[in-house]
XYZ file of C-alpha atoms in Angstrom:
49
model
C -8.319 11.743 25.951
C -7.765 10.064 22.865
C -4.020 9.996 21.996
C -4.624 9.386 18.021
C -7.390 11.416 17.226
C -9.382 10.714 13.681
C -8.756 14.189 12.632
C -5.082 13.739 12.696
C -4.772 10.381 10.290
C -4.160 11.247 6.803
C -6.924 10.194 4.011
C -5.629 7.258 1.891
C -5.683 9.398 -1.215
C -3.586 11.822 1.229
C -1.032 9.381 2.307
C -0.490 7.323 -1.664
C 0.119 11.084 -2.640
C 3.060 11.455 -0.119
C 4.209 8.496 -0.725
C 5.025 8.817 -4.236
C 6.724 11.631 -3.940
C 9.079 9.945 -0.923
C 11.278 7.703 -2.778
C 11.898 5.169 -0.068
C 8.302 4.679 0.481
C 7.803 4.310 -3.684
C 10.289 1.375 -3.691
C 8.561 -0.132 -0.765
C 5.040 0.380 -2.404
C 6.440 -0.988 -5.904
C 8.341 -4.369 -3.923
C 5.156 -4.546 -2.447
C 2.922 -4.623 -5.563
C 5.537 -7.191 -7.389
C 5.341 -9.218 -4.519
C 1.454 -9.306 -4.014
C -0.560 -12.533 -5.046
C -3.189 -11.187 -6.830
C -3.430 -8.032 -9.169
C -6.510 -6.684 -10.342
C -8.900 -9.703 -9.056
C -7.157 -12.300 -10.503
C -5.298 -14.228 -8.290
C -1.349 -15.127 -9.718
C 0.016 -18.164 -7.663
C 0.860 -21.081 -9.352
C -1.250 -24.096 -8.546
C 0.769 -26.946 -6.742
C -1.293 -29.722 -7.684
């Protein structure tokens, strides 16, 4: 039997809802989106040429 059934994982929509209203998992969402390369398909490192 299947320890982790599909029924019991929350939908994306489901889970970005609960974490916005947790505060520790905001801040780690936010770090994570300030820290993330690319932002809305453009991709924001610097070039080391």
């Amino acid at each position: 039997k299947d320890p982790y059934p599909v029924e019991t994982l929350p939908t994306c929509t489901y889970a970005l809802s609960v974490c916005h209203n947790e505060k520790a998992c905001s801040v780690l969402f936010e770090r994570f989106k300030n820290s993330c390369k690319a932002r809305e398909g453009e991709c924001r490192m610097e070039d080391r040429y």
